[in-house]
Amino acid sequence: MSQLKLLWELQSYVVELNDLTNKLETLNKKEEIKQIEIKLNEKEYDLVNKKTQLEVDEVKIQRYEQKLKQLAFNKEEIDQKLYSGQITNIKQLEQMEKESKDIKENMKNLENEMLDIMEEVDNLEKEINILEKEYNELSEEIEDAKNKNQELISSVKEGIKVKKNKIEEIQKEIDEDLLNKFNQLKQKKRKAVVEVVGDRCTGCHMNIPTSILSKIKSSDKIMYCDNCGRILYYNKEKS
Ligand SMILES: [Zn+2]
C-alpha cells in the first residue's frame, strides 16, 4: 500500500477512534438513566406521601368508629331510661328526649364525615396501586437501561481497542517524517488528509492547479494543497 493510501487509512481510523471515544464519554454520563431515576424518585415521593395520608385517614376512621360506638351506647342508655316508665317528671323526660335527639344528630354528622374519609381512602388506595405499578415499571426500565448501557460501553471499549491496534499497525508502515507531518497537520487542521473532489481541495474548497491535479490523479506522490497545506488524496476507486 502506498504511503498516501496508508495516511488516508490512518486518518479514517483516527476519526473512528474519536467518534468511539466521544460515544464512550456520553455512555459514561448515563444521562438517560439519570432521567429515569429522577422520575423514579418523584414516584417514590408521591407514594410515600399518599401512604402516609392513607395511614392518617385509617386512624381517623378508627376514631370515628369508637366515637360512634360510644354515642350509640349513651343514646341507648338514655332511651332505655326514657321508655322504662320509671321517669315521670315531664321536664326531665323532655330534657332526655332532647339529649337523645342531639346524640342522633351528632351521630349522623359524624357518619357523614366518616363516609367522606372512607371515600378518600378508596381514592388513595387506587392512586397508590397505580403509583406502585408505575414505580415498578420504572425500576425495571432503569435496570434494563443500565444493562444495555453496560453492554454498549463494553462493545465501544472493544471497538476502541481494535482501532488503537489498527492505528499502531499502520503507523509502523509510515515513514517517520511523513507521520510527524501528518500529526502536525492533524493538530493544526484537525484533518491532515483531504480528498480531492472534482478540481477542489475539500479541506479549504479552493481550486487545485491543473498541473498538480494531474500529478495527484496519476501518482500516489504526497502532494500538499497550496492554500491550506493539507495532504491531498484522490480516491481512484471512487471515480
Ligand atoms: Zn486546501
PDB file of C-alpha atoms and ligand atoms in Angstrom:
ATOM      1  CA  MET A   1       0.000   0.000   0.000  1.00  0.00           C
ATOM      2  CA  SER A   2       1.291   3.444  -0.884  1.00  0.00           C
ATOM      3  CA  GLN A   3       2.247   5.906   1.833  1.00  0.00           C
ATOM      4  CA  LEU A   4      -0.609   8.163   0.748  1.00  0.00           C
ATOM      5  CA  LYS A   5      -3.153   5.387   0.967  1.00  0.00           C
ATOM      6  CA  LEU A   6      -1.756   4.451   4.393  1.00  0.00           C
ATOM      7  CA  LEU A   7      -2.176   8.045   5.569  1.00  0.00           C
ATOM      8  CA  TRP A   8      -5.727   8.059   4.286  1.00  0.00           C
ATOM      9  CA  GLU A   9      -6.496   4.838   6.165  1.00  0.00           C
ATOM     10  CA  LEU A  10      -4.743   6.113   9.270  1.00  0.00           C
ATOM     11  CA  GLN A  11      -6.921   9.179   9.218  1.00  0.00           C
ATOM     12  CA  SER A  12     -10.152   7.166   8.919  1.00  0.00           C
ATOM     13  CA  TYR A  13      -9.138   5.090  11.922  1.00  0.00           C
ATOM     14  CA  VAL A  14      -8.274   8.235  13.881  1.00  0.00           C
ATOM     15  CA  VAL A  15     -11.717   9.684  13.060  1.00  0.00           C
ATOM     16  CA  GLU A  16     -13.433   6.439  14.049  1.00  0.00           C
ATOM     17  CA  LEU A  17     -11.423   6.314  17.276  1.00  0.00           C
ATOM     18  CA  ASN A  18     -12.502   9.871  18.126  1.00  0.00           C
ATOM     19  CA  ASP A  19     -16.133   9.025  17.468  1.00  0.00           C
ATOM     20  CA  LEU A  20     -15.928   5.987  19.713  1.00  0.00           C
ATOM     21  CA  THR A  21     -14.166   7.952  22.454  1.00  0.00           C
ATOM     22  CA  ASN A  22     -16.914  10.573  22.366  1.00  0.00           C
ATOM     23  CA  LYS A  23     -19.542   7.865  22.430  1.00  0.00           C
ATOM     24  CA  LEU A  24     -17.912   6.270  25.473  1.00  0.00           C
ATOM     25  CA  GLU A  25     -17.918   9.614  27.250  1.00  0.00           C
ATOM     26  CA  THR A  26     -21.652  10.037  26.565  1.00  0.00           C
ATOM     27  CA  LEU A  27     -22.386   6.494  27.738  1.00  0.00           C
ATOM     28  CA  ASN A  28     -20.398   7.023  30.927  1.00  0.00           C
ATOM     29  CA  LYS A  29     -22.504  10.080  31.745  1.00  0.00           C
ATOM     30  CA  LYS A  30     -25.603   7.849  31.761  1.00  0.00           C
ATOM     31  CA  GLU A  31     -27.936  10.811  31.039  1.00  0.00           C
ATOM     32  CA  GLU A  32     -30.808   8.547  30.004  1.00  0.00           C
ATOM     33  CA  ILE A  33     -30.560   6.568  33.225  1.00  0.00           C
ATOM     34  CA  LYS A  34     -30.385   9.748  35.298  1.00  0.00           C
ATOM     35  CA  GLN A  35     -33.618  10.965  33.700  1.00  0.00           C
ATOM     36  CA  ILE A  36     -35.441   7.757  34.628  1.00  0.00           C
ATOM     37  CA  GLU A  37     -34.002   7.944  38.145  1.00  0.00           C
ATOM     38  CA  ILE A  38     -35.432  11.434  38.584  1.00  0.00           C
ATOM     39  CA  LYS A  39     -38.875  10.152  37.548  1.00  0.00           C
ATOM     40  CA  LEU A  40     -38.495   7.178  39.876  1.00  0.00           C
ATOM     41  CA  ASN A  41     -37.669   9.442  42.824  1.00  0.00           C
ATOM     42  CA  GLU A  42     -40.732  11.567  42.086  1.00  0.00           C
ATOM     43  CA  LYS A  43     -42.949   8.476  42.099  1.00  0.00           C
ATOM     44  CA  GLU A  44     -41.397   7.300  45.345  1.00  0.00           C
ATOM     45  CA  TYR A  45     -42.008  10.675  46.957  1.00  0.00           C
ATOM     46  CA  ASP A  46     -45.651  10.632  45.790  1.00  0.00           C
ATOM     47  CA  LEU A  47     -46.070   7.099  47.013  1.00  0.00           C
ATOM     48  CA  VAL A  48     -44.703   7.825  50.481  1.00  0.00           C
ATOM     49  CA  ASN A  49     -46.965  10.875  50.802  1.00  0.00           C
ATOM     50  CA  LYS A  50     -50.075   9.017  49.756  1.00  0.00           C
ATOM     51  CA  LYS A  51     -49.309   6.067  52.024  1.00  0.00           C
ATOM     52  CA  THR A  52     -48.832   8.435  54.959  1.00  0.00           C
ATOM     53  CA  GLN A  53     -52.142  10.128  54.140  1.00  0.00           C
ATOM     54  CA  LEU A  54     -53.799   6.708  53.984  1.00  0.00           C
ATOM     55  CA  GLU A  55     -52.476   5.775  57.424  1.00  0.00           C
ATOM     56  CA  VAL A  56     -53.700   9.068  58.868  1.00  0.00           C
ATOM     57  CA  ASP A  57     -57.148   8.503  57.349  1.00  0.00           C
ATOM     58  CA  GLU A  58     -57.348   4.962  58.657  1.00  0.00           C
ATOM     59  CA  VAL A  59     -56.584   6.167  62.181  1.00  0.00           C
ATOM     60  CA  LYS A  60     -59.259   8.845  61.769  1.00  0.00           C
ATOM     61  CA  ILE A  61     -61.827   6.248  60.715  1.00  0.00           C
ATOM     62  CA  GLN A  62     -60.991   4.132  63.786  1.00  0.00           C
ATOM     63  CA  ARG A  63     -61.531   7.163  65.994  1.00  0.00           C
ATOM     64  CA  TYR A  64     -64.850   7.926  64.333  1.00  0.00           C
ATOM     65  CA  GLU A  65     -65.952   4.328  64.840  1.00  0.00           C
ATOM     66  CA  GLN A  66     -65.059   4.477  68.550  1.00  0.00           C
ATOM     67  CA  LYS A  67     -66.817   7.786  68.968  1.00  0.00           C
ATOM     68  CA  LEU A  68     -69.936   6.498  67.220  1.00  0.00           C
ATOM     69  CA  LYS A  69     -69.917   3.370  69.371  1.00  0.00           C
ATOM     70  CA  GLN A  70     -69.694   5.495  72.492  1.00  0.00           C
ATOM     71  CA  LEU A  71     -72.512   7.779  71.328  1.00  0.00           C
ATOM     72  CA  ALA A  72     -74.707   4.811  70.406  1.00  0.00           C
ATOM     73  CA  PHE A  73     -74.127   3.397  73.872  1.00  0.00           C
ATOM     74  CA  ASN A  74     -75.022   6.748  75.520  1.00  0.00           C
ATOM     75  CA  LYS A  75     -78.143   7.058  73.402  1.00  0.00           C
ATOM     76  CA  GLU A  76     -79.194   3.505  74.227  1.00  0.00           C
ATOM     77  CA  GLU A  77     -78.832   4.246  77.927  1.00  0.00           C
ATOM     78  CA  ILE A  78     -80.917   7.394  77.684  1.00  0.00           C
ATOM     79  CA  ASP A  79     -83.544   5.727  75.511  1.00  0.00           C
ATOM     80  CA  GLN A  80     -83.877   2.811  77.908  1.00  0.00           C
ATOM     81  CA  LYS A  81     -84.496   5.145  80.816  1.00  0.00           C
ATOM     82  CA  LEU A  82     -86.772   7.275  78.662  1.00  0.00           C
ATOM     83  CA  TYR A  83     -89.080   4.381  77.780  1.00  0.00           C
ATOM     84  CA  SER A  84     -88.802   2.485  81.055  1.00  0.00           C
ATOM     85  CA  GLY A  85     -91.713   4.331  82.557  1.00  0.00           C
ATOM     86  CA  GLN A  86     -89.688   4.984  85.678  1.00  0.00           C
ATOM     87  CA  ILE A  87     -89.304   8.670  84.970  1.00  0.00           C
ATOM     88  CA  THR A  88     -92.494  10.642  85.239  1.00  0.00           C
ATOM     89  CA  ASN A  89     -91.213  14.172  85.518  1.00  0.00           C
ATOM     90  CA  ILE A  90     -92.238  15.838  82.218  1.00  0.00           C
ATOM     91  CA  LYS A  91     -89.387  18.319  82.261  1.00  0.00           C
ATOM     92  CA  GLN A  92     -86.890  15.571  82.855  1.00  0.00           C
ATOM     93  CA  LEU A  93     -88.435  13.478  80.077  1.00  0.00           C
ATOM     94  CA  GLU A  94     -88.300  16.400  77.673  1.00  0.00           C
ATOM     95  CA  GLN A  95     -84.708  17.009  78.620  1.00  0.00           C
ATOM     96  CA  MET A  96     -83.857  13.360  77.956  1.00  0.00           C
ATOM     97  CA  GLU A  97     -85.698  13.334  74.653  1.00  0.00           C
ATOM     98  CA  LYS A  98     -83.710  16.367  73.540  1.00  0.00           C
ATOM     99  CA  GLU A  99     -80.473  14.716  74.628  1.00  0.00           C
ATOM    100  CA  SER A 100     -81.315  11.568  72.650  1.00  0.00           C
ATOM    101  CA  LYS A 101     -82.193  13.646  69.588  1.00  0.00           C
ATOM    102  CA  ASP A 102     -78.989  15.660  69.881  1.00  0.00           C
ATOM    103  CA  ILE A 103     -76.909  12.497  70.076  1.00  0.00           C
ATOM    104  CA  LYS A 104     -78.689  11.116  66.999  1.00  0.00           C
ATOM    105  CA  GLU A 105     -77.970  14.326  65.109  1.00  0.00           C
ATOM    106  CA  ASN A 106     -74.366  14.267  66.223  1.00  0.00           C
ATOM    107  CA  MET A 107     -74.017  10.657  65.102  1.00  0.00           C
ATOM    108  CA  LYS A 108     -75.455  11.458  61.695  1.00  0.00           C
ATOM    109  CA  ASN A 109     -72.915  14.245  61.219  1.00  0.00           C
ATOM    110  CA  LEU A 110     -70.057  12.030  62.318  1.00  0.00           C
ATOM    111  CA  GLU A 111     -71.204   9.276  59.971  1.00  0.00           C
ATOM    112  CA  ASN A 112     -71.222  11.684  57.044  1.00  0.00           C
ATOM    113  CA  GLU A 113     -67.732  12.900  57.902  1.00  0.00           C
ATOM    114  CA  MET A 114     -66.576   9.327  58.180  1.00  0.00           C
ATOM    115  CA  LEU A 115     -68.067   8.487  54.771  1.00  0.00           C
ATOM    116  CA  ASP A 116     -66.106  11.351  53.217  1.00  0.00           C
ATOM    117  CA  ILE A 117     -62.880   9.997  54.684  1.00  0.00           C
ATOM    118  CA  MET A 118     -63.746   6.490  53.539  1.00  0.00           C
ATOM    119  CA  GLU A 119     -64.192   7.816  50.020  1.00  0.00           C
ATOM    120  CA  GLU A 120     -60.815   9.491  50.264  1.00  0.00           C
ATOM    121  CA  VAL A 121     -59.312   6.196  51.430  1.00  0.00           C
ATOM    122  CA  ASP A 122     -60.827   4.478  48.397  1.00  0.00           C
ATOM    123  CA  ASN A 123     -59.284   7.017  46.059  1.00  0.00           C
ATOM    124  CA  LEU A 124     -55.935   6.888  47.826  1.00  0.00           C
ATOM    125  CA  GLU A 125     -55.833   3.113  47.531  1.00  0.00           C
ATOM    126  CA  LYS A 126     -56.489   3.330  43.796  1.00  0.00           C
ATOM    127  CA  GLU A 127     -53.834   6.020  43.346  1.00  0.00           C
ATOM    128  CA  ILE A 128     -51.313   4.027  45.387  1.00  0.00           C
ATOM    129  CA  ASN A 129     -51.974   0.966  43.217  1.00  0.00           C
ATOM    130  CA  ILE A 130     -51.301   2.932  40.047  1.00  0.00           C
ATOM    131  CA  LEU A 131     -48.195   4.592  41.527  1.00  0.00           C
ATOM    132  CA  GLU A 132     -46.814   1.252  42.677  1.00  0.00           C
ATOM    133  CA  LYS A 133     -47.299  -0.174  39.196  1.00  0.00           C
ATOM    134  CA  GLU A 134     -45.581   2.833  37.617  1.00  0.00           C
ATOM    135  CA  TYR A 135     -42.787   2.663  40.185  1.00  0.00           C
ATOM    136  CA  ASN A 136     -42.146  -0.998  39.406  1.00  0.00           C
ATOM    137  CA  GLU A 137     -42.174  -0.349  35.675  1.00  0.00           C
ATOM    138  CA  LEU A 138     -39.649   2.467  36.068  1.00  0.00           C
ATOM    139  CA  SER A 139     -37.434   0.284  38.258  1.00  0.00           C
ATOM    140  CA  GLU A 140     -37.398  -2.345  35.537  1.00  0.00           C
ATOM    141  CA  GLU A 141     -36.744   0.326  32.932  1.00  0.00           C
ATOM    142  CA  ILE A 142     -33.713   1.524  34.889  1.00  0.00           C
ATOM    143  CA  GLU A 143     -32.423  -1.997  35.278  1.00  0.00           C
ATOM    144  CA  ASP A 144     -32.763  -2.584  31.518  1.00  0.00           C
ATOM    145  CA  ALA A 145     -31.198   0.773  30.649  1.00  0.00           C
ATOM    146  CA  LYS A 146     -28.256   0.060  32.973  1.00  0.00           C
ATOM    147  CA  ASN A 147     -27.675  -3.365  31.449  1.00  0.00           C
ATOM    148  CA  LYS A 148     -27.967  -2.017  27.930  1.00  0.00           C
ATOM    149  CA  ASN A 149     -25.598   0.840  28.750  1.00  0.00           C
ATOM    150  CA  GLN A 150     -23.080  -1.591  30.225  1.00  0.00           C
ATOM    151  CA  GLU A 151     -23.234  -3.731  27.086  1.00  0.00           C
ATOM    152  CA  LEU A 152     -22.733  -0.677  24.884  1.00  0.00           C
ATOM    153  CA  ILE A 153     -19.801   0.514  26.995  1.00  0.00           C
ATOM    154  CA  SER A 154     -18.170  -2.897  26.662  1.00  0.00           C
ATOM    155  CA  SER A 155     -18.623  -3.002  22.903  1.00  0.00           C
ATOM    156  CA  VAL A 156     -17.378   0.586  22.454  1.00  0.00           C
ATOM    157  CA  LYS A 157     -14.335  -0.175  24.607  1.00  0.00           C
ATOM    158  CA  GLU A 158     -13.668  -3.229  22.470  1.00  0.00           C
ATOM    159  CA  GLY A 159     -14.002  -1.074  19.340  1.00  0.00           C
ATOM    160  CA  ILE A 160     -11.557   1.472  20.751  1.00  0.00           C
ATOM    161  CA  LYS A 161      -9.051  -1.299  21.380  1.00  0.00           C
ATOM    162  CA  VAL A 162      -9.393  -2.540  17.802  1.00  0.00           C
ATOM    163  CA  LYS A 163      -8.964   0.961  16.317  1.00  0.00           C
ATOM    164  CA  LYS A 164      -5.940   1.679  18.506  1.00  0.00           C
ATOM    165  CA  ASN A 165      -4.292  -1.531  17.328  1.00  0.00           C
ATOM    166  CA  LYS A 166      -5.018  -0.693  13.692  1.00  0.00           C
ATOM    167  CA  ILE A 167      -3.604   2.793  14.152  1.00  0.00           C
ATOM    168  CA  GLU A 168      -0.470   1.382  15.728  1.00  0.00           C
ATOM    169  CA  GLU A 169      -0.020  -1.120  12.889  1.00  0.00           C
ATOM    170  CA  ILE A 170      -0.460   1.475  10.160  1.00  0.00           C
ATOM    171  CA  GLN A 171       1.821   3.964  11.895  1.00  0.00           C
ATOM    172  CA  LYS A 172       4.622   1.414  11.774  1.00  0.00           C
ATOM    173  CA  GLU A 173       4.387   1.333   7.993  1.00  0.00           C
ATOM    174  CA  ILE A 174       4.544   5.091   7.505  1.00  0.00           C
ATOM    175  CA  ASP A 175       7.854   6.951   7.182  1.00  0.00           C
ATOM    176  CA  GLU A 176       8.703   8.817  10.347  1.00  0.00           C
ATOM    177  CA  ASP A 177       8.947  12.255   8.755  1.00  0.00           C
ATOM    178  CA  LEU A 178       5.665  11.843   6.971  1.00  0.00           C
ATOM    179  CA  LEU A 179       3.990  10.630  10.139  1.00  0.00           C
ATOM    180  CA  ASN A 180       5.304  13.665  12.023  1.00  0.00           C
ATOM    181  CA  LYS A 181       3.969  15.924   9.289  1.00  0.00           C
ATOM    182  CA  PHE A 182       0.614  14.136   9.464  1.00  0.00           C
ATOM    183  CA  ASN A 183       0.418  14.600  13.243  1.00  0.00           C
ATOM    184  CA  GLN A 184       1.349  18.295  12.993  1.00  0.00           C
ATOM    185  CA  LEU A 185      -1.333  18.867  10.367  1.00  0.00           C
ATOM    186  CA  LYS A 186      -3.843  16.887  12.422  1.00  0.00           C
ATOM    187  CA  GLN A 187      -3.202  19.124  15.424  1.00  0.00           C
ATOM    188  CA  LYS A 188      -3.474  22.340  13.456  1.00  0.00           C
ATOM    189  CA  LYS A 189      -6.202  21.497  10.973  1.00  0.00           C
ATOM    190  CA  ARG A 190      -7.957  18.539  12.598  1.00  0.00           C
ATOM    191  CA  LYS A 191      -7.955  16.691   9.264  1.00  0.00           C
ATOM    192  CA  ALA A 192      -4.485  16.157   7.810  1.00  0.00           C
ATOM    193  CA  VAL A 193      -5.507  14.373   4.619  1.00  0.00           C
ATOM    194  CA  VAL A 194      -8.355  15.656   2.487  1.00  0.00           C
ATOM    195  CA  GLU A 195      -9.998  14.312  -0.590  1.00  0.00           C
ATOM    196  CA  VAL A 196      -9.810  15.993  -3.950  1.00  0.00           C
ATOM    197  CA  VAL A 197     -13.273  16.122  -5.475  1.00  0.00           C
ATOM    198  CA  GLY A 198     -13.508  17.475  -8.996  1.00  0.00           C
ATOM    199  CA  ASP A 199     -10.707  20.008  -9.040  1.00  0.00           C
ATOM    200  CA  ARG A 200     -11.167  21.172  -5.471  1.00  0.00           C
ATOM    201  CA  CYS A 201      -9.461  20.572  -2.151  1.00  0.00           C
ATOM    202  CA  THR A 202     -12.286  19.530   0.217  1.00  0.00           C
ATOM    203  CA  GLY A 203     -10.278  20.957   3.128  1.00  0.00           C
ATOM    204  CA  CYS A 204     -10.351  24.597   2.021  1.00  0.00           C
ATOM    205  CA  HIS A 205     -12.585  24.364  -1.102  1.00  0.00           C
ATOM    206  CA  MET A 206     -10.018  26.088  -3.297  1.00  0.00           C
ATOM    207  CA  ASN A 207      -9.302  25.039  -6.855  1.00  0.00           C
ATOM    208  CA  ILE A 208      -6.192  22.967  -7.402  1.00  0.00           C
ATOM    209  CA  PRO A 209      -3.990  23.973 -10.352  1.00  0.00           C
ATOM    210  CA  THR A 210      -4.279  21.584 -13.329  1.00  0.00           C
ATOM    211  CA  SER A 211      -0.617  20.620 -13.257  1.00  0.00           C
ATOM    212  CA  ILE A 212      -0.831  19.470  -9.647  1.00  0.00           C
ATOM    213  CA  LEU A 213      -4.205  17.884 -10.247  1.00  0.00           C
ATOM    214  CA  SER A 214      -2.879  15.614 -12.994  1.00  0.00           C
ATOM    215  CA  LYS A 215       0.053  14.572 -10.781  1.00  0.00           C
ATOM    216  CA  ILE A 216      -2.332  13.714  -7.974  1.00  0.00           C
ATOM    217  CA  LYS A 217      -4.528  11.687 -10.270  1.00  0.00           C
ATOM    218  CA  SER A 218      -1.717   9.795 -11.951  1.00  0.00           C
ATOM    219  CA  SER A 219       0.521   9.026  -8.976  1.00  0.00           C
ATOM    220  CA  ASP A 220       0.469   8.334  -5.256  1.00  0.00           C
ATOM    221  CA  LYS A 221       3.028  11.048  -4.613  1.00  0.00           C
ATOM    222  CA  ILE A 222       2.434  13.078  -1.452  1.00  0.00           C
ATOM    223  CA  MET A 223       1.166  16.479  -2.576  1.00  0.00           C
ATOM    224  CA  TYR A 224       0.089  19.385  -0.402  1.00  0.00           C
ATOM    225  CA  CYS A 225      -2.673  21.905  -1.038  1.00  0.00           C
ATOM    226  CA  ASP A 226      -1.043  25.261  -1.898  1.00  0.00           C
ATOM    227  CA  ASN A 227      -3.726  27.062   0.003  1.00  0.00           C
ATOM    228  CA  CYS A 228      -4.342  25.133   3.253  1.00  0.00           C
ATOM    229  CA  GLY A 229      -1.266  22.933   3.365  1.00  0.00           C
ATOM    230  CA  ARG A 230      -3.187  19.681   3.843  1.00  0.00           C
ATOM    231  CA  ILE A 231      -2.151  16.455   2.168  1.00  0.00           C
ATOM    232  CA  LEU A 232      -4.278  15.838  -0.903  1.00  0.00           C
ATOM    233  CA  TYR A 233      -5.826  12.460  -1.575  1.00  0.00           C
ATOM    234  CA  TYR A 234      -7.514  11.436  -4.782  1.00  0.00           C
ATOM    235  CA  ASN A 235      -9.755   8.406  -4.477  1.00  0.00           C
ATOM    236  CA  LYS A 236      -9.233   6.436  -7.655  1.00  0.00           C
ATOM    237  CA  GLU A 237     -11.751   3.778  -6.670  1.00  0.00           C
ATOM    238  CA  LYS A 238     -14.478   6.383  -6.348  1.00  0.00           C
ATOM    239  CA  SER A 239     -14.059   7.931  -9.795  1.00  0.00           C
TER     240      SER A 239
HETATM  241 ZN    ZN B   1      -6.747  23.063   0.683  1.00  0.00          ZN
END
